[in-house]
Amino acid sequence: MTSLSAFLPNPNPNLNLLHSHNFSLSSVPSWKHKSTPSKSPFSVSCSSSSHTYDVVIVGAGVIGLTIARHFLLSSDLSVAIVDKAIPCSGATGAGQGHLWMINKTPGTATWDLAWRSHQLWTTLAQSLEEQGLDPTVELGWKKSGSLLIGRSDAESDMLKERVKQLCETGLNAEYLSSSDLLKEEPDLLVDQNSAAAFLPVDCQLDAHRTVEYIEKANRNFASEGRYVEFYNDPVKCFIRSDGNGEVKAVQTFKNTLHSKKAVIVAAGCWTGGLIQDLFKNWGMELHVPVRPRKGHLLVLQNFNFLALNHGVMEADYLSHPTISGLESSDCEKDLSVSMVASVDTAGNLLLGSSREFVGFNTDLDKSVVSYMWRRVGEFFPKLKTISLSDLNASTKVRIGLRPYMPDGKPVIGPVPGLSNVYLAAGHEGSGLSLALGTAEMIVEMVLGHQGKVDTTSFAVQQALVKI
């Protein structure tokens, strides 16, 4: 388990933040990151100052920000959000922005949470239109539909079963034969064994635009004294009450943030180490097995060479089979690479994706990126005629750390023995797609309201490692 230092300032700024690289086969490019925003009325960073709020949220990724949003919209509580960095500097900013149900399994707890969240995202997009705003501009919203591609008889049978399950939930899913698939995606390599499950309802958004919109909406409550951001202010410790033992404040390097109602930890893959180290000082053992799972994503800016009408994902994405034989790979990394392709509203071609366990290392691995490019070329022959080295100026590589949980489910709920502390972490690659449902679930828990989704499977007790 990671130590507290993984959440606190580190002398190596490359360790904890999102990378955005220009890709080169000949050299490892320099690291760039989003610049620190200037101080604003919404950000307080007074040295050694003390503040009191109803709710304090640790973590300003899409999970933390949407939790703040839901509190502000559905209650009169005041909210402070704190982070060691700034939004979109971690997993949120590194993803493809898919709001897909095609890769979710009906009947599971995660399905219910994903579908509820999908409905909430769709409602948000519709409400923007009703206000005369364009969700494409505000959120990078795009209703592209998704295709899950199979290339063998076994995969075709699996796709037929998935389409049946999706239709039984009320979704208008379709099974596409090879000829139907070729009509939908002419640039895709299609042979007689090819087939696909098609889900027209699937959407995508742009994480940076979406986060900017959510921040702007949250800041509307700042004038009422109900919302404050504490960015670039790492958590130092939690402070417990002498009376009832609950956490009464979050101590950062610059501020003491007192909480009257709830402290919510939504710190992504740093959640487990943060909780373990902070609570260890109180003689408590709490091991939440969330781990960082590194991912590379290729971004080809304004790339018009390949026609892509829908979001596309290969069937192997569902199981993430481990690969070997790469120069930088080893058995402990469990490296997997699966083809996922989509075009965002800015016209960028997004190609993924890789998954591997390398701790908190976010360095560019050229061998992984090259393998990803070759894998995508197996599905889109046009790309085989191009070398990545020829695309240096227009190609970026996003690298982020997905918060992985062994059972594939996020942990959402109160911490045993600390009734006013809640966790919302472990969403791995589905943070954006599960965000609004997670936010609703946490807020309903804190307010004591009846939930829309059964919370049992996400309880903290279910996730704890036995010691």
Short mmCIF file of C-alpha atoms in Angstrom, two decimals:
data_model
loop_
_atom_site.label_atom_id
_atom_site.label_comp_id
_atom_site.label_asym_id
_atom_site.label_seq_id
_atom_site.Cartn_x
_atom_site.Cartn_y
_atom_site.Cartn_z
CA MET A 1 0.00 0.00 0.00
CA THR A 2 1.25 3.46 -0.82
CA SER A 3 2.48 5.69 1.95
CA LEU A 4 1.16 9.11 2.90
CA SER A 5 3.91 10.69 0.81
CA ALA A 6 2.01 9.66 -2.32
CA PHE A 7 -0.66 12.23 -1.44
CA LEU A 8 1.63 14.93 -0.10
CA PRO A 9 3.98 17.24 -2.04
CA ASN A 10 6.70 15.37 -3.84
CA PRO A 11 10.02 16.75 -5.02
CA ASN A 12 9.42 15.07 -8.39
CA PRO A 13 6.46 16.89 -9.98
CA ASN A 14 6.10 14.13 -12.57
CA LEU A 15 4.97 11.58 -10.02
CA ASN A 16 1.35 12.35 -9.30
CA LEU A 17 -0.01 14.39 -12.19
CA LEU A 18 -1.36 13.81 -15.67
CA HIS A 19 1.23 13.77 -18.45
CA SER A 20 0.60 15.14 -21.93
CA HIS A 21 3.44 14.20 -24.27
CA ASN A 22 4.37 14.93 -27.82
CA PHE A 23 5.25 11.47 -29.12
CA SER A 24 8.63 10.67 -30.62
CA LEU A 25 10.21 7.31 -31.35
CA SER A 26 13.67 8.75 -30.96
CA SER A 27 13.41 10.51 -27.64
CA VAL A 28 11.25 10.83 -24.56
CA PRO A 29 9.62 14.27 -24.74
CA SER A 30 9.50 16.77 -21.95
CA TRP A 31 6.59 16.84 -19.54
CA LYS A 32 3.96 19.53 -19.72
CA HIS A 33 1.06 20.16 -17.43
CA LYS A 34 -1.77 22.59 -17.00
CA SER A 35 -0.57 25.76 -15.38
CA THR A 36 -1.73 26.66 -11.90
CA PRO A 37 -4.73 28.98 -12.05
CA SER A 38 -4.47 32.44 -10.56
CA LYS A 39 -6.16 33.20 -7.28
CA SER A 40 -9.87 33.93 -7.57
CA PRO A 41 -12.77 34.67 -5.20
CA PHE A 42 -13.51 30.93 -5.25
CA SER A 43 -10.07 29.80 -4.09
CA VAL A 44 -8.83 30.47 -0.56
CA SER A 45 -5.20 29.86 0.33
CA CYS A 46 -4.56 31.98 3.43
CA SER A 47 -1.60 30.70 5.39
CA SER A 48 -2.55 28.73 8.53
CA SER A 49 -6.17 29.91 8.43
CA SER A 50 -9.21 28.12 9.83
CA HIS A 51 -12.58 27.73 8.09
CA THR A 52 -15.82 25.87 8.82
CA TYR A 53 -18.11 24.18 6.30
CA ASP A 54 -20.85 21.59 6.42
CA VAL A 55 -19.07 19.26 4.01
CA VAL A 56 -15.36 18.93 3.18
CA ILE A 57 -14.46 16.93 0.06
CA VAL A 58 -10.91 15.63 -0.43
CA GLY A 59 -10.22 15.24 -4.15
CA ALA A 60 -11.15 17.55 -7.04
CA GLY A 61 -11.43 15.00 -9.83
CA VAL A 62 -14.76 14.54 -11.56
CA ILE A 63 -16.05 12.44 -8.64
CA GLY A 64 -15.29 15.09 -6.01
CA LEU A 65 -16.53 17.97 -8.16
CA THR A 66 -19.83 16.30 -9.03
CA ILE A 67 -20.39 15.39 -5.37
CA ALA A 68 -19.92 19.07 -4.52
CA ARG A 69 -22.33 20.01 -7.30
CA HIS A 70 -25.03 17.64 -6.05
CA PHE A 71 -24.77 18.93 -2.48
CA LEU A 72 -25.09 22.51 -3.71
CA LEU A 73 -28.10 21.77 -5.91
CA SER A 74 -30.02 19.48 -3.57
CA SER A 75 -29.39 21.02 -0.16
CA ASP A 76 -28.50 24.26 1.59
CA LEU A 77 -25.19 22.87 2.90
CA SER A 78 -21.88 24.65 2.43
CA VAL A 79 -19.09 22.75 0.66
CA ALA A 80 -15.30 23.03 0.55
CA ILE A 81 -13.25 20.98 -1.89
CA VAL A 82 -9.52 20.41 -1.38
CA ASP A 83 -6.86 18.89 -3.60
CA LYS A 84 -3.08 18.67 -3.76
CA ALA A 85 -3.24 19.78 -7.42
CA ILE A 86 -5.94 21.11 -9.76
CA PRO A 87 -8.84 19.45 -11.62
CA CYS A 88 -8.02 17.34 -14.70
CA SER A 89 -4.41 16.85 -13.59
CA GLY A 90 -5.09 13.18 -12.84
CA ALA A 91 -7.18 10.32 -14.21
CA THR A 92 -10.14 12.56 -15.09
CA GLY A 93 -8.16 14.59 -17.62
CA ALA A 94 -6.45 11.56 -19.15
CA GLY A 95 -9.51 9.62 -20.26
CA GLN A 96 -11.51 9.34 -23.47
CA GLY A 97 -14.74 10.65 -21.94
CA HIS A 98 -16.92 7.67 -22.85
CA LEU A 99 -20.37 7.38 -21.26
CA TRP A 100 -20.83 3.84 -22.53
CA MET A 101 -23.16 1.07 -21.45
CA ILE A 102 -22.00 -1.34 -24.17
CA ASN A 103 -19.16 -2.62 -21.96
CA LYS A 104 -21.30 -2.90 -18.81
CA THR A 105 -23.09 -6.12 -17.83
CA PRO A 106 -26.85 -5.89 -17.17
CA GLY A 107 -27.98 -7.21 -13.82
CA THR A 108 -24.87 -6.19 -11.89
CA ALA A 109 -24.64 -3.46 -9.27
CA THR A 110 -22.25 -1.51 -11.46
CA TRP A 111 -24.79 -1.65 -14.29
CA ASP A 112 -27.44 -0.01 -12.11
CA LEU A 113 -25.06 2.75 -11.05
CA ALA A 114 -23.82 3.30 -14.61
CA TRP A 115 -27.32 3.46 -16.06
CA ARG A 116 -28.49 5.89 -13.39
CA SER A 117 -25.45 8.05 -14.07
CA HIS A 118 -26.05 7.81 -17.85
CA GLN A 119 -29.59 9.06 -17.33
CA LEU A 120 -28.35 11.97 -15.21
CA TRP A 121 -25.76 12.98 -17.82
CA THR A 122 -28.42 12.86 -20.54
CA THR A 123 -30.75 14.95 -18.40
CA LEU A 124 -27.98 17.50 -17.87
CA ALA A 125 -27.35 17.76 -21.61
CA GLN A 126 -31.07 18.20 -22.25
CA SER A 127 -31.37 20.87 -19.56
CA LEU A 128 -28.56 22.84 -21.18
CA GLU A 129 -30.45 22.78 -24.47
CA GLU A 130 -33.58 24.00 -22.69
CA GLN A 131 -31.55 26.91 -21.32
CA GLY A 132 -30.46 27.82 -24.84
CA LEU A 133 -26.95 26.46 -24.32
CA ASP A 134 -25.14 23.98 -26.54
CA PRO A 135 -24.07 20.81 -24.65
CA THR A 136 -21.48 20.20 -27.36
CA VAL A 137 -19.81 23.46 -26.40
CA GLU A 138 -20.38 23.23 -22.65
CA LEU A 139 -19.57 19.54 -22.13
CA GLY A 140 -18.03 18.32 -25.37
CA TRP A 141 -21.21 16.22 -25.54
CA LYS A 142 -21.56 13.82 -28.46
CA LYS A 143 -24.18 11.12 -28.97
CA SER A 144 -22.12 8.89 -31.24
CA GLY A 145 -23.28 5.44 -30.25
CA SER A 146 -20.84 2.60 -29.57
CA LEU A 147 -19.75 -0.57 -31.33
CA LEU A 148 -18.32 -3.59 -29.52
CA ILE A 149 -16.37 -5.50 -32.19
CA GLY A 150 -15.87 -9.26 -32.38
CA ARG A 151 -13.68 -11.16 -34.84
CA SER A 152 -14.35 -14.82 -34.10
CA ASP A 153 -17.30 -17.18 -33.79
CA ALA A 154 -16.95 -17.24 -30.01
CA GLU A 155 -16.95 -13.45 -29.82
CA SER A 156 -19.96 -13.27 -32.16
CA ASP A 157 -21.90 -15.58 -29.85
CA MET A 158 -20.94 -13.39 -26.90
CA LEU A 159 -22.11 -10.27 -28.75
CA LYS A 160 -25.47 -11.86 -29.58
CA GLU A 161 -25.98 -12.66 -25.91
CA ARG A 162 -24.99 -9.13 -24.88
CA VAL A 163 -27.42 -7.59 -27.36
CA LYS A 164 -30.15 -9.83 -25.96
CA GLN A 165 -29.34 -8.73 -22.40
CA LEU A 166 -29.25 -5.05 -23.36
CA CYS A 167 -32.59 -5.30 -25.14
CA GLU A 168 -34.11 -6.97 -22.07
CA THR A 169 -33.18 -3.86 -20.07
CA GLY A 170 -35.13 -1.72 -22.54
CA LEU A 171 -32.20 -0.42 -24.55
CA ASN A 172 -32.39 -0.48 -28.35
CA ALA A 173 -29.26 -2.56 -28.98
CA GLU A 174 -28.56 -4.21 -32.33
CA TYR A 175 -26.45 -7.13 -33.51
CA LEU A 176 -24.55 -6.25 -36.69
CA SER A 177 -23.33 -8.89 -39.11
CA SER A 178 -20.15 -8.31 -41.09
CA SER A 179 -22.01 -6.64 -43.97
CA ASP A 180 -23.99 -4.40 -41.61
CA LEU A 181 -20.82 -3.50 -39.72
CA LEU A 182 -19.01 -2.51 -42.91
CA LYS A 183 -21.83 -0.12 -43.76
CA GLU A 184 -21.49 1.56 -40.36
CA GLU A 185 -17.67 1.76 -40.42
CA PRO A 186 -16.22 1.58 -43.96
CA ASP A 187 -12.63 2.11 -42.74
CA LEU A 188 -12.82 -0.81 -40.30
CA LEU A 189 -11.23 -4.11 -41.35
CA VAL A 190 -14.21 -6.44 -41.69
CA ASP A 191 -14.11 -10.10 -42.75
CA GLN A 192 -16.68 -12.88 -42.69
CA ASN A 193 -16.07 -13.52 -38.96
CA SER A 194 -16.53 -9.90 -37.94
CA ALA A 195 -19.60 -8.76 -36.03
CA ALA A 196 -20.60 -6.10 -33.53
CA ALA A 197 -23.02 -5.13 -30.81
CA PHE A 198 -24.32 -1.62 -31.52
CA LEU A 199 -25.77 0.65 -28.84
CA PRO A 200 -27.01 3.95 -30.33
CA VAL A 201 -27.72 5.54 -26.93
CA ASP A 202 -24.06 5.66 -25.88
CA CYS A 203 -22.45 9.09 -25.65
CA GLN A 204 -19.17 10.78 -24.86
CA LEU A 205 -18.02 14.09 -23.47
CA ASP A 206 -14.82 16.06 -23.09
CA ALA A 207 -13.50 15.86 -19.54
CA HIS A 208 -11.84 19.27 -19.57
CA ARG A 209 -14.94 21.07 -20.86
CA THR A 210 -17.18 19.14 -18.48
CA VAL A 211 -15.03 19.88 -15.45
CA GLU A 212 -14.86 23.54 -16.43
CA TYR A 213 -18.65 23.64 -16.66
CA ILE A 214 -19.10 21.92 -13.28
CA GLU A 215 -16.60 24.26 -11.62
CA LYS A 216 -18.38 27.28 -13.09
CA ALA A 217 -21.76 25.98 -11.86
CA ASN A 218 -20.36 25.27 -8.37
CA ARG A 219 -18.85 28.75 -8.17
CA ASN A 220 -22.29 30.28 -8.60
CA PHE A 221 -22.81 29.36 -4.94
CA ALA A 222 -19.63 31.08 -3.75
CA SER A 223 -21.36 34.44 -3.33
CA GLU A 224 -23.72 32.76 -0.86
CA GLY A 225 -20.75 31.52 1.16
CA ARG A 226 -21.59 27.94 0.26
CA TYR A 227 -18.65 26.93 -1.93
CA VAL A 228 -14.87 27.30 -1.75
CA GLU A 229 -11.98 25.57 -3.55
CA PHE A 230 -8.64 24.82 -1.89
CA TYR A 231 -6.43 23.74 -4.77
CA ASN A 232 -2.68 23.08 -4.60
CA ASP A 233 -3.14 22.48 -0.86
CA PRO A 234 -2.33 18.85 0.09
CA VAL A 235 -4.00 17.13 3.02
CA LYS A 236 -1.72 16.75 6.02
CA CYS A 237 -3.94 14.95 8.53
CA PHE A 238 -7.44 14.52 9.87
CA ILE A 239 -8.40 15.90 13.29
CA ARG A 240 -10.74 13.89 15.49
CA SER A 241 -13.14 15.17 18.10
CA ASP A 242 -12.36 14.33 21.73
CA GLY A 243 -16.06 13.90 22.35
CA ASN A 244 -17.55 11.45 19.86
CA GLY A 245 -14.40 10.42 17.97
CA GLU A 246 -15.70 11.67 14.63
CA VAL A 247 -13.45 13.59 12.26
CA LYS A 248 -14.03 17.25 12.96
CA ALA A 249 -11.53 18.80 10.56
CA VAL A 250 -9.21 18.23 7.62
CA GLN A 251 -5.76 19.73 8.15
CA THR A 252 -4.00 20.79 4.96
CA PHE A 253 -0.60 22.42 4.63
CA LYS A 254 -2.20 25.86 4.51
CA ASN A 255 -5.60 25.56 6.20
CA THR A 256 -7.72 23.84 8.81
CA LEU A 257 -11.08 22.94 7.29
CA HIS A 258 -13.67 22.13 9.96
CA SER A 259 -16.60 19.96 8.92
CA LYS A 260 -19.97 20.11 10.67
CA LYS A 261 -21.62 17.23 8.80
CA ALA A 262 -19.38 15.08 6.59
CA VAL A 263 -15.88 14.52 5.23
CA ILE A 264 -15.78 12.77 1.87
CA VAL A 265 -12.59 11.24 0.49
CA ALA A 266 -12.65 11.04 -3.31
CA ALA A 267 -8.91 10.99 -3.94
CA GLY A 268 -8.80 8.35 -6.68
CA CYS A 269 -5.92 5.89 -6.49
CA TRP A 270 -4.42 7.79 -3.55
CA THR A 271 -7.46 7.07 -1.37
CA GLY A 272 -6.22 3.77 0.08
CA GLY A 273 -2.82 5.03 1.17
CA LEU A 274 -4.23 8.30 2.45
CA ILE A 275 -6.83 6.61 4.61
CA GLN A 276 -4.50 3.90 5.89
CA ASP A 277 -1.72 6.26 6.92
CA LEU A 278 -3.96 8.90 8.44
CA PHE A 279 -6.08 6.46 10.42
CA LYS A 280 -3.12 4.39 11.56
CA ASN A 281 -2.26 7.15 14.01
CA TRP A 282 -5.55 6.50 15.79
CA GLY A 283 -4.90 2.78 16.24
CA MET A 284 -7.39 1.90 13.48
CA GLU A 285 -6.74 -0.60 10.69
CA LEU A 286 -8.47 0.32 7.46
CA HIS A 287 -7.06 -1.15 4.23
CA VAL A 288 -9.00 -0.13 1.13
CA PRO A 289 -7.29 -2.04 -1.72
CA VAL A 290 -7.49 0.67 -4.38
CA ARG A 291 -4.38 0.62 -6.63
CA PRO A 292 -3.09 2.83 -9.43
CA ARG A 293 -3.50 1.26 -12.87
CA LYS A 294 -1.56 3.22 -15.45
CA GLY A 295 -3.00 3.95 -18.87
CA HIS A 296 -1.72 5.49 -22.12
CA LEU A 297 -4.04 7.21 -24.59
CA LEU A 298 -3.05 8.47 -28.03
CA VAL A 299 -4.58 11.75 -29.23
CA LEU A 300 -4.26 12.60 -32.93
CA GLN A 301 -5.27 16.22 -33.24
CA ASN A 302 -7.51 17.26 -36.15
CA PHE A 303 -6.92 13.87 -37.77
CA ASN A 304 -9.12 13.51 -40.86
CA PHE A 305 -7.34 10.60 -42.53
CA LEU A 306 -9.56 8.00 -40.83
CA ALA A 307 -13.36 8.08 -41.03
CA LEU A 308 -14.98 6.97 -37.78
CA ASN A 309 -18.74 7.24 -37.35
CA HIS A 310 -19.11 5.74 -33.88
CA GLY A 311 -17.09 4.94 -30.80
CA VAL A 312 -15.43 1.55 -31.35
CA MET A 313 -14.13 -1.01 -28.86
CA GLU A 314 -12.76 -4.50 -29.41
CA ALA A 315 -14.28 -7.41 -27.50
CA ASP A 316 -10.99 -8.08 -25.69
CA TYR A 317 -11.49 -4.81 -23.82
CA LEU A 318 -13.97 -6.63 -21.58
CA SER A 319 -11.37 -9.07 -20.25
CA HIS A 320 -8.09 -7.12 -20.68
CA PRO A 321 -5.92 -10.14 -21.60
CA THR A 322 -2.31 -9.77 -20.50
CA ILE A 323 0.32 -9.40 -23.20
CA SER A 324 4.04 -10.10 -23.07
CA GLY A 325 7.08 -9.72 -25.26
CA LEU A 326 7.44 -5.96 -25.00
CA GLU A 327 10.85 -4.64 -24.11
CA SER A 328 9.53 -2.88 -21.02
CA SER A 329 6.95 -5.46 -19.91
CA ASP A 330 7.18 -7.98 -17.09
CA CYS A 331 4.75 -10.41 -15.54
CA GLU A 332 4.09 -8.24 -12.50
CA LYS A 333 2.77 -5.36 -14.61
CA ASP A 334 -0.15 -7.36 -16.06
CA LEU A 335 0.07 -5.19 -19.16
CA SER A 336 -2.94 -5.29 -21.47
CA VAL A 337 -3.67 -3.31 -24.62
CA SER A 338 -7.10 -3.19 -26.24
CA MET A 339 -8.30 -1.19 -29.21
CA VAL A 340 -10.66 1.65 -28.36
CA ALA A 341 -11.23 4.47 -30.83
CA SER A 342 -13.43 7.56 -30.95
CA VAL A 343 -13.49 11.09 -32.31
CA ASP A 344 -14.22 13.95 -29.91
CA THR A 345 -16.14 17.13 -30.69
CA ALA A 346 -12.90 18.97 -31.47
CA GLY A 347 -12.13 16.50 -34.26
CA ASN A 348 -9.36 14.68 -32.38
CA LEU A 349 -8.97 10.94 -32.89
CA LEU A 350 -8.62 9.26 -29.48
CA LEU A 351 -6.93 5.85 -29.54
CA GLY A 352 -6.44 3.51 -26.60
CA SER A 353 -5.88 1.89 -24.42
CA SER A 354 -3.31 0.30 -22.15
CA ARG A 355 -3.57 -0.93 -18.57
CA GLU A 356 -0.69 -1.93 -16.31
CA PHE A 357 0.37 -1.99 -12.68
CA VAL A 358 3.56 0.03 -12.23
CA GLY A 359 2.79 1.83 -8.98
CA PHE A 360 2.54 5.59 -9.29
CA ASN A 361 4.91 5.78 -12.26
CA THR A 362 3.48 7.99 -15.02
CA ASP A 363 6.49 8.08 -17.35
CA LEU A 364 5.89 7.66 -21.07
CA ASP A 365 6.56 4.09 -22.23
CA LYS A 366 7.30 4.26 -25.95
CA SER A 367 7.06 0.49 -26.40
CA VAL A 368 3.50 0.49 -25.03
CA VAL A 369 2.47 3.38 -27.28
CA SER A 370 3.99 1.68 -30.32
CA TYR A 371 2.13 -1.54 -29.48
CA MET A 372 -1.11 0.42 -29.15
CA TRP A 373 -0.56 1.93 -32.59
CA ARG A 374 0.06 -1.49 -34.12
CA ARG A 375 -3.04 -2.89 -32.38
CA VAL A 376 -5.27 -0.13 -33.74
CA GLY A 377 -3.75 -0.75 -37.18
CA GLU A 378 -5.00 -4.33 -37.04
CA PHE A 379 -8.54 -2.94 -37.05
CA PHE A 380 -7.99 0.09 -39.29
CA PRO A 381 -5.61 -0.80 -42.16
CA LYS A 382 -5.32 2.84 -43.26
CA LEU A 383 -3.26 3.55 -40.15
CA LYS A 384 -0.68 0.94 -41.16
CA THR A 385 0.40 3.25 -43.96
CA ILE A 386 1.40 5.93 -41.43
CA SER A 387 4.27 5.97 -38.99
CA LEU A 388 3.80 7.63 -35.62
CA SER A 389 7.12 9.38 -36.14
CA ASP A 390 5.50 11.18 -39.10
CA LEU A 391 2.79 12.56 -36.81
CA ASN A 392 4.95 14.16 -34.11
CA ALA A 393 3.46 17.62 -34.41
CA SER A 394 -0.15 16.49 -34.14
CA THR A 395 0.11 13.58 -31.71
CA LYS A 396 -0.13 13.69 -27.93
CA VAL A 397 -0.01 10.93 -25.35
CA ARG A 398 -2.14 11.24 -22.24
CA ILE A 399 -1.04 9.20 -19.25
CA GLY A 400 -3.13 8.76 -16.13
CA LEU A 401 -3.57 6.46 -13.15
CA ARG A 402 -6.91 4.70 -12.93
CA PRO A 403 -8.06 3.89 -9.37
CA TYR A 404 -8.40 0.08 -9.61
CA MET A 405 -10.36 -2.14 -7.23
CA PRO A 406 -9.87 -5.94 -7.31
CA ASP A 407 -13.61 -6.69 -7.56
CA GLY A 408 -14.17 -4.10 -10.29
CA LYS A 409 -16.55 -2.02 -8.20
CA PRO A 410 -15.97 1.39 -6.65
CA VAL A 411 -16.21 1.79 -2.91
CA ILE A 412 -18.93 4.26 -1.97
CA GLY A 413 -20.19 4.84 1.55
CA PRO A 414 -19.45 5.58 5.21
CA VAL A 415 -16.26 4.36 6.88
CA PRO A 416 -16.87 1.83 9.70
CA GLY A 417 -16.29 3.47 13.07
CA LEU A 418 -16.27 6.98 11.58
CA SER A 419 -19.88 7.71 10.70
CA ASN A 420 -19.20 11.17 9.27
CA VAL A 421 -16.41 10.03 6.89
CA TYR A 422 -17.37 8.68 3.45
CA LEU A 423 -15.34 7.16 0.63
CA ALA A 424 -16.04 7.53 -3.09
CA ALA A 425 -13.16 5.94 -4.98
CA GLY A 426 -12.06 2.99 -7.10
CA HIS A 427 -13.98 3.79 -10.31
CA GLU A 428 -10.95 2.81 -12.44
CA GLY A 429 -11.67 3.78 -16.08
CA SER A 430 -15.32 4.65 -15.45
CA GLY A 431 -15.00 7.77 -13.32
CA LEU A 432 -16.74 10.04 -15.81
CA SER A 433 -19.47 7.55 -16.68
CA LEU A 434 -20.25 6.79 -13.01
CA ALA A 435 -19.72 10.29 -11.61
CA LEU A 436 -23.25 11.69 -11.44
CA GLY A 437 -24.69 8.46 -10.05
CA THR A 438 -21.94 8.30 -7.45
CA ALA A 439 -22.54 11.92 -6.47
CA GLU A 440 -26.24 11.31 -6.05
CA MET A 441 -25.56 8.17 -3.98
CA ILE A 442 -23.15 9.91 -1.59
CA VAL A 443 -25.39 12.93 -1.07
CA GLU A 444 -28.43 10.73 -0.41
CA MET A 445 -26.40 8.81 2.19
CA VAL A 446 -25.26 11.97 3.98
CA LEU A 447 -28.73 13.53 3.93
CA GLY A 448 -30.40 10.29 4.99
CA HIS A 449 -32.59 10.07 1.88
CA GLN A 450 -33.81 6.92 0.14
CA GLY A 451 -31.36 6.00 -2.61
CA LYS A 452 -32.14 5.44 -6.29
CA VAL A 453 -29.54 2.64 -6.54
CA ASP A 454 -28.87 -0.16 -4.05
CA THR A 455 -25.70 0.78 -2.16
CA THR A 456 -24.98 -2.61 -0.58
CA SER A 457 -22.44 -3.81 -3.15
CA PHE A 458 -20.41 -0.60 -2.84
CA ALA A 459 -20.21 -0.53 0.96
CA VAL A 460 -16.79 0.14 2.47
CA GLN A 461 -17.06 -3.05 4.52
CA GLN A 462 -17.24 -5.08 1.29
CA ALA A 463 -13.95 -3.60 0.08
CA LEU A 464 -11.79 -3.83 3.18
CA VAL A 465 -8.78 -6.13 3.13
CA LYS A 466 -8.86 -8.57 6.04
CA ILE A 467 -5.77 -8.37 8.25
#
